[in-house]
Amino acid sequence: MASAAVNRPTNVKQKEQDVNAKLQLYGIYSAFANGKVPSNKQIDVALNSTLASSPLTNPPAKLSSEGKLLVSDLRSAIEQAKNLLLTKNEGNLLQDFIWETQQLGAGSATAPNLPVDKSTAQQHGNEALEGLRTLGTLLITNGQFRKLLSDAVTLFRDMAGDAAQNAATRINPSEDKLSQIDRPADDNTWHEAPDLSKESLKSQVKSTVNKNKPLDQTDLKSAANDAAGATHPSGARDPADVARLEAESRQDGTTAGLDREAAAGAGAGTLKERASENTPDATKDRLRDAYGSSKEYLQKKMPADRRDQTIWRLKKMVVEIQGHPDYQRAIETLLRLAETYGGHAQTVGQQSTGAVKGVHDDNHLTKAEADLRTLIERFANYTSSDDLFDSINTIYRDADADPQLRGWFKKTDTYIRKCLQTQGYIMQDACNEDGRALQDEGRFLLRDRYRTHTDRILDEIKFFGNQFDADAQNKKFGETMQKLFNDLGNDENGKPVFKKHLVKDLSGIILPGIFENVRYVPIPRIEYSDSMMDAIVENLVIESDNLMPNIFELGSDNYFRWGRKSLSNKNQNKIMLSVSGVQMDLRDVSYYINKKQGFPSVKDRGVADIFMGGTGFSFKVKMSTADSKDRAHFFKVESVDVDVKNLNIKLKQSNHKLLFGLFKPLLFKVVRPAIQKVLEKQIKDSVHQFDGFAYEIHQEAERAKKQIKNDPESAPNVYQRYYEAAQKRMLEGKQKAQAVASDKKVNVAVTQHDSIFKDIKLPGGISSKATEYKELAAKGEKWESPVFGIGSAKESTNIPKATAVTKKSHSTASSTLRGSQTNGTAGFSNQVDQAFNQDGTVGKTSGAGYGTNATSGTTGTTGTSGIPGTTGTTLGQNNPVLSGDAPFVNAQ
């Protein structure tokens, strides 16, 4: 005879502890929602309590050896994460950063005025889109463009044919080989067995790689020594001496006699020479022949005359398009919008500069920035980031005050406009000359003038990033996590492997253990009200081990028939779902009921125990795919069997306790079969409703498919159609349900503040305890809250102390603003030279200027700036190029 008991009878003491723990989690959630965070002490106690828990200290004996190793790895990972966080976050910097960012205001900042409203911006967007569409239409309808496209396809097809012919020639065996295929081997001929061992194959691969490797460690070291010797003023070849001199020169603001350009040339020359020596002559010849044949083939397919003709045809195509009236309207619209929004961006940028300065008047932002910077520097091996920010600020300062860079952007804008708007200009030689001049000047500005600035930024970023890897705690935590993941999916040799023992541990031990340890889960207060009655149920606590079914069964039966001629095909699937052993042992459930209309009028308040043991609640559902003659569309319910056994209700407190005791036997005899029938009908109706809902979604998607046939470009994919149809039907169903239940109220109240019956308080109410934890979450100064106090373990005493953040000596490129271009186009270099020779003041009396030895700065009065100062160079004054007065700049 089956037992009528539950899996886990209610333990009142354990239940109270679990309910308080779950409600404290709700309080923690409320604290996070209010901007509260746990302190380092609270984090330490919580993690120590986790480490002291039974699953981590005494894992189940049934776990496999691999599972026990993972538990050990997880414990180590938690320990290292705790040490890393508490050390780097010493002083609760992260918590203070989060709090300060939540308190940010605008300070004295004012929002910039937007130049256009939303409707105007949308209109401009439509105009820009129409202009681009016009240009695209003109391009694809132009005869020159189509002829060029056709010629390109023909050329590529010709090259593909040559490649296929060459491949066939290489693959085909020679006539001599073909003539030998029917000839047997010589009698009694034996060959040596090949060595296919792992070590032999590895050595062969390594030998082949080393044989073809152009450089080794010795060559790299030699190149570094040559570079050091060329850089060092005394010719010393030790790179460490050069690094020390570079650091001293950066601190003193001098060059220390280091020749950096010679270092780059010497190192690159050595590497090139060694690579050439280590490469076999046969390999060189083969590469040289391959390069020569490829170049010769491309020159044959695209000779100089054809290349020049193609460029001329492209220009001719542009000229033809420029002659079309639609082109002029489209390009004028695009240029007008670009100029308009370019001016708006400058205006907003100027206003935003003041706004940003005003924001930094906010003390909260200053504190948040300091906390975040200190945190990052601590994780970066306690390395100061001053040098990194200084390198970034230097390039911004120098570029903002550089008239040559501004003049180049102005000339580039003029050149682009002239190419776009002046028909025939791109066919002239002046267009080519002007373009080459801009290209040379731009190459100098972007690749040479600011090269040392960008090199220094990259050096600073690389150095600062390397400090994260150099931090001992970071490395220890990374090694611990790496070991955890390796043990999770790799074998002892480091190769990925599927560990079936871990799957068994997960499905047979860990997951069931989690469900058992969840134990008691409190359910919020449930309230219902309509014109007929009011009802409240509170203090419902579900036990996870009882609620989880003891038996879950799923069966499937598939039938397929393929018929020929007069016999039709048939396909049918059947599914059986069975669940049994859902139990409950609910103690001290509080209730309130008030039947306001009808007979008899009842009003009661009390406490009850609800018990359902043994097989408890069980059901079995059989479904199959629907036939064409069925009312269902996709699937139908063949049968539903529901059984409720061992159900008992005991009233502890009630205004009608005696009346309930008298009628209880008759009530259960009548009610239990009724409950089973109601549940069976409810399951059937739910399946039918879902089938109808799925069919409505299908119909809606098919209607959408027919509607988009007229506009296939905007057609969504099949998944999107069904998703949108489901959304539409769910919204309609929700609206219908709201209309039907307009006079009904169903409320789930976590706290008393959420209740619709605030005056009705039931004994042992969970909502009252939840209210206390929510109020506790709001207590505490700033980001602190006592609700985060989880666990009973002691504080750690072995947490390493954070050290002071310091600047660390390292070698980087120096941010020097290089001199003006001296090897550009004719005319430009002469004008720059003329600017440097005015009044003899350049780089001689004050040291300010743009020479190659000028150091970066913002002032020219002290002789350390690369920007013109009050007593520095007159570069840019009366210079027709830099002032924008040259004929080239003003040419239209």
Short mmCIF file of C-alpha atoms in Angstrom, two decimals, residues 242-624:
data_model
loop_
_atom_site.label_atom_id
_atom_site.label_comp_id
_atom_site.label_asym_id
_atom_site.label_seq_id
_atom_site.Cartn_x
_atom_site.Cartn_y
_atom_site.Cartn_z
CA VAL A 242 68.99 53.44 -24.12
CA ALA A 243 65.77 52.94 -22.15
CA ARG A 244 67.37 54.54 -19.08
CA LEU A 245 68.59 57.56 -21.09
CA GLU A 246 65.15 57.90 -22.72
CA ALA A 247 63.43 57.98 -19.31
CA GLU A 248 65.91 60.57 -18.01
CA SER A 249 65.47 62.73 -21.13
CA ARG A 250 61.69 62.70 -20.73
CA GLN A 251 62.01 63.81 -17.11
CA ASP A 252 64.58 66.54 -17.90
CA GLY A 253 62.88 67.72 -21.11
CA THR A 254 66.04 67.11 -23.19
CA THR A 255 66.97 64.77 -26.02
CA ALA A 256 70.08 63.31 -24.22
CA GLY A 257 71.74 62.97 -27.62
CA LEU A 258 69.47 60.08 -28.68
CA ASP A 259 69.07 59.64 -32.44
CA ARG A 260 65.72 57.89 -32.74
CA GLU A 261 65.51 58.01 -36.54
CA ALA A 262 68.92 56.34 -36.81
CA ALA A 263 67.74 53.64 -34.39
CA ALA A 264 64.74 52.80 -36.54
CA GLY A 265 66.87 52.68 -39.67
CA ALA A 266 69.58 50.52 -38.10
CA GLY A 267 67.13 48.03 -36.57
CA ALA A 268 65.08 47.71 -39.74
CA GLY A 269 68.24 47.34 -41.84
CA THR A 270 69.56 44.55 -39.64
CA LEU A 271 66.28 42.66 -39.73
CA LYS A 272 66.06 43.01 -43.51
CA GLU A 273 69.67 41.85 -43.94
CA ARG A 274 69.28 38.83 -41.62
CA ALA A 275 65.98 37.83 -43.22
CA SER A 276 67.65 37.93 -46.63
CA GLU A 277 70.59 35.83 -45.40
CA ASN A 278 68.34 33.20 -43.78
CA THR A 279 66.08 32.79 -46.80
CA PRO A 280 67.38 30.12 -49.22
CA ASP A 281 68.27 31.26 -52.72
CA ALA A 282 65.81 28.79 -54.18
CA THR A 283 63.00 30.30 -52.14
CA LYS A 284 64.05 33.79 -53.19
CA ASP A 285 64.09 32.79 -56.84
CA ARG A 286 60.72 31.10 -56.54
CA LEU A 287 59.14 34.13 -54.86
CA ARG A 288 60.82 36.46 -57.33
CA ASP A 289 59.57 34.43 -60.28
CA ALA A 290 56.04 34.24 -58.84
CA TYR A 291 55.96 37.98 -58.23
CA GLY A 292 57.39 38.72 -61.66
CA SER A 293 54.98 36.39 -63.46
CA SER A 294 51.99 37.79 -61.55
CA LYS A 295 53.06 41.35 -62.30
CA GLU A 296 53.68 40.50 -65.95
CA TYR A 297 50.28 38.79 -66.23
CA LEU A 298 48.45 41.78 -64.72
CA GLN A 299 50.35 44.19 -66.97
CA LYS A 300 49.36 42.04 -69.93
CA LYS A 301 45.71 42.10 -68.94
CA MET A 302 45.76 45.78 -67.89
CA PRO A 303 48.46 47.54 -69.92
CA ALA A 304 49.24 51.21 -69.30
CA ASP A 305 47.10 52.33 -72.22
CA ARG A 306 44.09 50.43 -70.90
CA ARG A 307 44.57 51.80 -67.37
CA ASP A 308 44.79 55.37 -68.64
CA GLN A 309 41.79 54.76 -70.87
CA THR A 310 39.80 53.37 -67.91
CA ILE A 311 40.59 56.42 -65.78
CA TRP A 312 39.64 58.69 -68.67
CA ARG A 313 36.35 56.80 -69.14
CA LEU A 314 35.55 57.12 -65.42
CA LYS A 315 36.15 60.87 -65.60
CA LYS A 316 34.02 61.07 -68.74
CA MET A 317 31.23 59.25 -66.92
CA VAL A 318 31.37 61.76 -64.06
CA VAL A 319 31.31 64.68 -66.51
CA GLU A 320 28.26 63.25 -68.27
CA ILE A 321 26.47 62.79 -64.94
CA GLN A 322 27.41 66.34 -63.90
CA GLY A 323 25.76 67.66 -67.05
CA HIS A 324 22.39 66.23 -66.05
CA PRO A 325 20.07 68.82 -64.40
CA ASP A 326 18.98 66.33 -61.71
CA TYR A 327 22.61 65.95 -60.63
CA GLN A 328 23.07 69.65 -59.92
CA ARG A 329 19.90 69.78 -57.81
CA ALA A 330 20.87 66.66 -55.86
CA ILE A 331 24.49 67.69 -55.20
CA GLU A 332 23.48 71.24 -54.20
CA THR A 333 20.98 69.79 -51.71
CA LEU A 334 23.56 67.44 -50.18
CA LEU A 335 26.23 70.16 -49.94
CA ARG A 336 23.75 72.61 -48.44
CA LEU A 337 22.69 70.11 -45.79
CA ALA A 338 26.31 69.19 -45.06
CA GLU A 339 27.24 72.85 -44.65
CA THR A 340 24.17 73.54 -42.52
CA TYR A 341 24.76 70.68 -40.11
CA GLY A 342 28.49 71.33 -40.09
CA GLY A 343 27.79 74.85 -38.82
CA HIS A 344 25.25 73.47 -36.34
CA ALA A 345 27.81 70.97 -35.05
CA GLN A 346 30.35 73.74 -34.51
CA THR A 347 27.79 75.88 -32.67
CA VAL A 348 26.62 73.01 -30.49
CA GLY A 349 30.23 72.03 -29.87
CA GLN A 350 31.07 75.51 -28.62
CA GLN A 351 28.02 75.49 -26.35
CA SER A 352 28.83 71.97 -25.17
CA THR A 353 32.34 73.06 -24.17
CA GLY A 354 30.85 75.45 -21.68
CA ALA A 355 28.33 72.85 -20.61
CA VAL A 356 31.05 70.30 -19.89
CA LYS A 357 32.99 72.84 -17.87
CA GLY A 358 29.82 73.54 -15.92
CA VAL A 359 29.22 69.85 -15.29
CA HIS A 360 32.66 69.56 -13.69
CA ASP A 361 31.56 72.12 -11.13
CA ASP A 362 29.46 69.27 -9.71
CA ASN A 363 31.33 67.86 -6.70
CA HIS A 364 29.72 64.42 -7.20
CA LEU A 365 31.27 64.09 -10.66
CA THR A 366 34.71 65.02 -9.34
CA LYS A 367 34.50 62.38 -6.62
CA ALA A 368 33.18 59.74 -9.02
CA GLU A 369 36.02 60.39 -11.47
CA ALA A 370 38.61 60.15 -8.67
CA ASP A 371 37.14 56.86 -7.38
CA LEU A 372 37.02 55.27 -10.83
CA ARG A 373 40.53 56.39 -11.72
CA THR A 374 41.95 55.03 -8.46
CA LEU A 375 40.17 51.70 -8.99
CA ILE A 376 41.56 51.33 -12.53
CA GLU A 377 45.06 52.29 -11.39
CA ARG A 378 44.94 49.72 -8.56
CA PHE A 379 43.95 46.96 -10.97
CA ALA A 380 46.78 48.14 -13.26
CA ASN A 381 49.41 47.06 -10.72
CA TYR A 382 49.05 50.36 -8.81
CA THR A 383 50.35 52.32 -11.83
CA SER A 384 49.49 56.01 -12.25
CA SER A 385 47.61 56.96 -15.44
CA ASP A 386 48.91 60.55 -15.47
CA ASP A 387 51.26 59.89 -18.39
CA LEU A 388 48.47 58.36 -20.49
CA PHE A 389 46.09 61.30 -20.02
CA ASP A 390 48.91 63.76 -20.56
CA SER A 391 49.73 62.19 -23.94
CA ILE A 392 46.10 62.45 -25.03
CA ASN A 393 45.74 66.04 -23.84
CA THR A 394 48.96 67.03 -25.65
CA ILE A 395 47.76 66.01 -29.11
CA TYR A 396 44.43 67.80 -28.56
CA ARG A 397 46.16 70.99 -27.50
CA ASP A 398 48.64 70.98 -30.37
CA ALA A 399 46.09 70.09 -33.09
CA ASP A 400 43.59 72.70 -31.89
CA ALA A 401 46.17 75.48 -32.19
CA ASP A 402 47.73 74.36 -35.51
CA PRO A 403 46.87 76.82 -38.36
CA GLN A 404 48.46 74.54 -40.96
CA LEU A 405 46.04 71.71 -40.15
CA ARG A 406 43.02 74.04 -40.28
CA GLY A 407 44.19 75.44 -43.62
CA TRP A 408 44.54 71.96 -45.08
CA PHE A 409 40.96 71.07 -44.14
CA LYS A 410 39.75 74.34 -45.72
CA LYS A 411 41.59 73.66 -48.98
CA THR A 412 40.34 70.06 -49.05
CA ASP A 413 36.75 71.29 -48.70
CA THR A 414 37.26 73.76 -51.57
CA TYR A 415 38.81 71.06 -53.77
CA ILE A 416 35.99 68.57 -53.16
CA ARG A 417 33.32 71.17 -53.91
CA LYS A 418 35.06 72.16 -57.13
CA CYS A 419 35.30 68.52 -58.25
CA LEU A 420 31.61 67.94 -57.52
CA GLN A 421 30.12 71.15 -58.86
CA THR A 422 32.34 72.33 -61.75
CA GLN A 423 31.62 70.25 -64.85
CA GLY A 424 34.79 69.23 -66.69
CA TYR A 425 37.20 70.22 -63.91
CA ILE A 426 38.23 66.63 -63.19
CA MET A 427 39.31 66.28 -66.86
CA GLN A 428 41.84 69.09 -66.53
CA ASP A 429 45.51 68.69 -65.56
CA ALA A 430 45.01 71.30 -62.82
CA CYS A 431 42.70 68.87 -60.98
CA ASN A 432 45.44 66.23 -60.87
CA GLU A 433 48.07 68.72 -59.74
CA ASP A 434 45.84 70.16 -57.01
CA GLY A 435 44.90 66.68 -55.81
CA ARG A 436 48.53 65.56 -55.60
CA ALA A 437 49.43 68.71 -53.69
CA LEU A 438 46.65 68.08 -51.16
CA GLN A 439 47.66 64.44 -50.90
CA ASP A 440 51.29 65.30 -50.19
CA GLU A 441 50.40 67.92 -47.63
CA GLY A 442 47.85 65.65 -45.96
CA ARG A 443 50.32 62.77 -45.83
CA PHE A 444 52.81 65.03 -44.13
CA LEU A 445 50.27 66.34 -41.60
CA LEU A 446 48.63 63.06 -40.73
CA ARG A 447 51.64 60.71 -40.97
CA ASP A 448 54.61 62.86 -40.11
CA ARG A 449 53.72 66.02 -38.21
CA TYR A 450 51.71 64.24 -35.48
CA ARG A 451 53.38 60.84 -35.70
CA THR A 452 55.27 61.16 -32.44
CA HIS A 453 52.05 62.20 -30.69
CA THR A 454 50.19 59.08 -31.80
CA ASP A 455 53.26 56.91 -31.14
CA ARG A 456 53.39 58.18 -27.59
CA ILE A 457 49.68 57.53 -27.01
CA LEU A 458 50.03 53.99 -28.32
CA ASP A 459 53.12 53.43 -26.18
CA GLU A 460 51.29 54.71 -23.08
CA ILE A 461 48.24 52.53 -23.78
CA LYS A 462 50.42 49.48 -24.33
CA PHE A 463 52.41 50.10 -21.15
CA PHE A 464 49.30 50.74 -19.06
CA GLY A 465 47.60 47.65 -20.48
CA ASN A 466 50.64 45.50 -19.74
CA GLN A 467 50.43 46.55 -16.10
CA PHE A 468 47.10 44.71 -15.76
CA ASP A 469 48.89 41.51 -16.78
CA ALA A 470 51.80 42.27 -14.47
CA ASP A 471 49.59 42.59 -11.37
CA ALA A 472 50.14 39.56 -9.13
CA GLN A 473 46.54 39.33 -7.90
CA ASN A 474 45.15 39.65 -11.42
CA LYS A 475 47.42 36.83 -12.59
CA LYS A 476 46.47 34.64 -9.65
CA PHE A 477 42.75 35.14 -10.26
CA GLY A 478 43.20 34.51 -14.00
CA GLU A 479 45.11 31.30 -13.37
CA THR A 480 42.40 30.11 -10.98
CA MET A 481 39.61 30.78 -13.48
CA GLN A 482 41.64 29.15 -16.25
CA LYS A 483 42.06 26.02 -14.15
CA LEU A 484 38.33 25.96 -13.43
CA PHE A 485 37.42 26.11 -17.13
CA ASN A 486 40.15 23.64 -18.08
CA ASP A 487 38.89 21.11 -15.55
CA LEU A 488 35.37 21.71 -16.80
CA GLY A 489 35.99 20.83 -20.46
CA ASN A 490 39.58 19.61 -20.94
CA ASP A 491 41.45 16.42 -20.13
CA GLU A 492 44.81 16.13 -18.34
CA ASN A 493 46.61 16.96 -21.62
CA GLY A 494 44.64 20.18 -22.15
CA LYS A 495 42.55 18.83 -25.03
CA PRO A 496 38.77 19.49 -25.18
CA VAL A 497 36.81 16.45 -24.08
CA PHE A 498 33.21 15.60 -23.20
CA LYS A 499 33.03 14.57 -19.55
CA LYS A 500 29.99 12.34 -19.13
CA HIS A 501 30.63 11.99 -15.39
CA LEU A 502 30.01 15.72 -14.95
CA VAL A 503 26.70 15.41 -16.82
CA LYS A 504 25.67 12.62 -14.46
CA ASP A 505 26.74 14.73 -11.48
CA LEU A 506 24.66 17.63 -12.77
CA SER A 507 21.50 15.70 -13.57
CA GLY A 508 21.61 13.14 -10.76
CA ILE A 509 23.11 15.02 -7.82
CA ILE A 510 23.51 18.78 -8.27
CA LEU A 511 20.12 19.76 -9.74
CA PRO A 512 18.07 17.55 -7.37
CA GLY A 513 20.17 18.88 -4.50
CA ILE A 514 19.41 22.46 -5.55
CA PHE A 515 15.67 21.77 -5.62
CA GLU A 516 15.84 20.14 -2.21
CA ASN A 517 17.88 22.97 -0.69
CA VAL A 518 15.54 25.65 -2.02
CA ARG A 519 13.08 24.23 0.52
CA TYR A 520 10.47 26.73 1.70
CA VAL A 521 9.41 29.49 -0.70
CA PRO A 522 6.94 32.14 0.52
CA ILE A 523 4.13 33.16 -1.82
CA PRO A 524 2.95 36.82 -1.73
CA ARG A 525 -0.48 37.73 -0.43
CA ILE A 526 -3.21 36.93 -3.01
CA GLU A 527 -6.32 39.18 -3.08
CA TYR A 528 -9.53 38.96 -5.12
CA SER A 529 -12.51 41.28 -5.22
CA ASP A 530 -15.67 41.61 -7.35
CA SER A 531 -19.28 42.53 -6.80
CA MET A 532 -20.08 39.12 -5.27
CA MET A 533 -17.23 38.52 -2.82
CA ASP A 534 -13.85 39.52 -1.41
CA ALA A 535 -11.17 36.93 -0.66
CA ILE A 536 -7.61 36.98 0.72
CA VAL A 537 -5.12 34.11 1.10
CA GLU A 538 -1.83 34.73 2.90
CA ASN A 539 1.03 32.88 4.54
CA LEU A 540 1.27 30.33 1.74
CA VAL A 541 4.71 28.67 1.92
CA ILE A 542 5.56 26.10 -0.76
CA GLU A 543 8.07 23.32 0.04
CA SER A 544 10.14 22.64 -3.11
CA ASP A 545 10.72 18.93 -2.44
CA ASN A 546 6.97 18.34 -2.06
CA LEU A 547 5.95 20.52 -5.01
CA MET A 548 8.37 18.80 -7.40
CA PRO A 549 6.60 15.81 -9.02
CA ASN A 550 7.90 12.42 -7.93
CA ILE A 551 7.23 10.97 -11.40
CA PHE A 552 7.36 12.73 -14.77
CA GLU A 553 6.70 10.63 -17.89
CA LEU A 554 6.70 11.60 -21.58
CA GLY A 555 5.87 9.17 -24.37
CA SER A 556 5.79 9.66 -28.12
CA ASP A 557 4.39 7.47 -30.92
CA ASN A 558 4.99 8.37 -34.57
CA TYR A 559 3.21 6.79 -37.54
CA PHE A 560 4.09 7.48 -41.20
CA ARG A 561 2.60 5.96 -44.36
CA TRP A 562 3.78 6.59 -47.92
CA GLY A 563 1.22 5.66 -50.56
CA ARG A 564 1.45 5.37 -54.34
CA LYS A 565 -1.09 5.97 -57.04
CA SER A 566 -4.56 5.95 -55.45
CA LEU A 567 -3.24 5.51 -51.89
CA SER A 568 -2.59 8.74 -49.98
CA ASN A 569 0.20 9.52 -47.57
CA LYS A 570 -0.51 9.69 -43.87
CA ASN A 571 1.40 11.04 -40.91
CA GLN A 572 0.26 10.99 -37.30
CA ASN A 573 2.03 11.76 -34.00
CA LYS A 574 0.79 10.91 -30.52
CA ILE A 575 2.15 12.27 -27.23
CA MET A 576 1.47 11.15 -23.67
CA LEU A 577 2.37 13.37 -20.69
CA SER A 578 2.02 12.02 -17.16
CA VAL A 579 2.81 13.79 -13.88
CA SER A 580 2.19 12.39 -10.40
CA GLY A 581 3.34 12.89 -6.84
CA VAL A 582 2.70 16.63 -6.51
CA GLN A 583 2.29 17.03 -2.74
CA MET A 584 1.74 19.77 -0.24
CA ASP A 585 1.95 20.24 3.51
CA LEU A 586 0.85 23.82 4.09
CA ARG A 587 0.69 24.97 7.69
CA ASP A 588 -0.96 28.07 9.18
CA VAL A 589 -2.48 29.39 5.94
CA SER A 590 -4.41 32.57 6.75
CA TYR A 591 -7.57 33.41 4.86
CA TYR A 592 -10.33 35.99 4.72
CA ILE A 593 -13.63 35.63 2.84
CA ASN A 594 -16.59 37.99 2.58
CA LYS A 595 -19.54 36.83 0.44
CA LYS A 596 -21.38 40.09 -0.17
CA GLN A 597 -24.32 38.86 -2.30
CA GLY A 598 -26.39 35.69 -2.60
CA PHE A 599 -27.33 33.05 -0.04
CA PRO A 600 -25.91 32.29 2.35
CA SER A 601 -24.04 35.47 3.22
CA VAL A 602 -20.74 34.40 4.81
CA LYS A 603 -17.92 36.40 6.34
CA ASP A 604 -15.05 34.51 7.91
CA ARG A 605 -11.41 34.96 8.91
CA GLY A 606 -9.16 32.15 10.10
CA VAL A 607 -6.16 29.85 9.84
CA ALA A 608 -6.05 26.41 8.19
CA ASP A 609 -3.66 23.52 7.46
CA ILE A 610 -3.82 21.95 3.98
CA PHE A 611 -2.34 18.50 3.45
CA MET A 612 -2.06 16.36 0.30
CA GLY A 613 0.34 13.39 0.53
CA GLY A 614 1.12 10.14 -1.27
CA THR A 615 0.43 10.36 -5.00
CA GLY A 616 -1.26 13.70 -4.25
CA PHE A 617 -2.19 15.56 -7.41
CA SER A 618 -1.56 13.66 -10.64
CA PHE A 619 -2.72 13.93 -14.23
CA LYS A 620 -2.23 12.22 -17.59
CA VAL A 621 -2.83 13.90 -20.94
CA LYS A 622 -2.91 12.15 -24.33
CA MET A 623 -2.75 14.30 -27.47
CA SER A 624 -2.35 13.62 -31.18
#
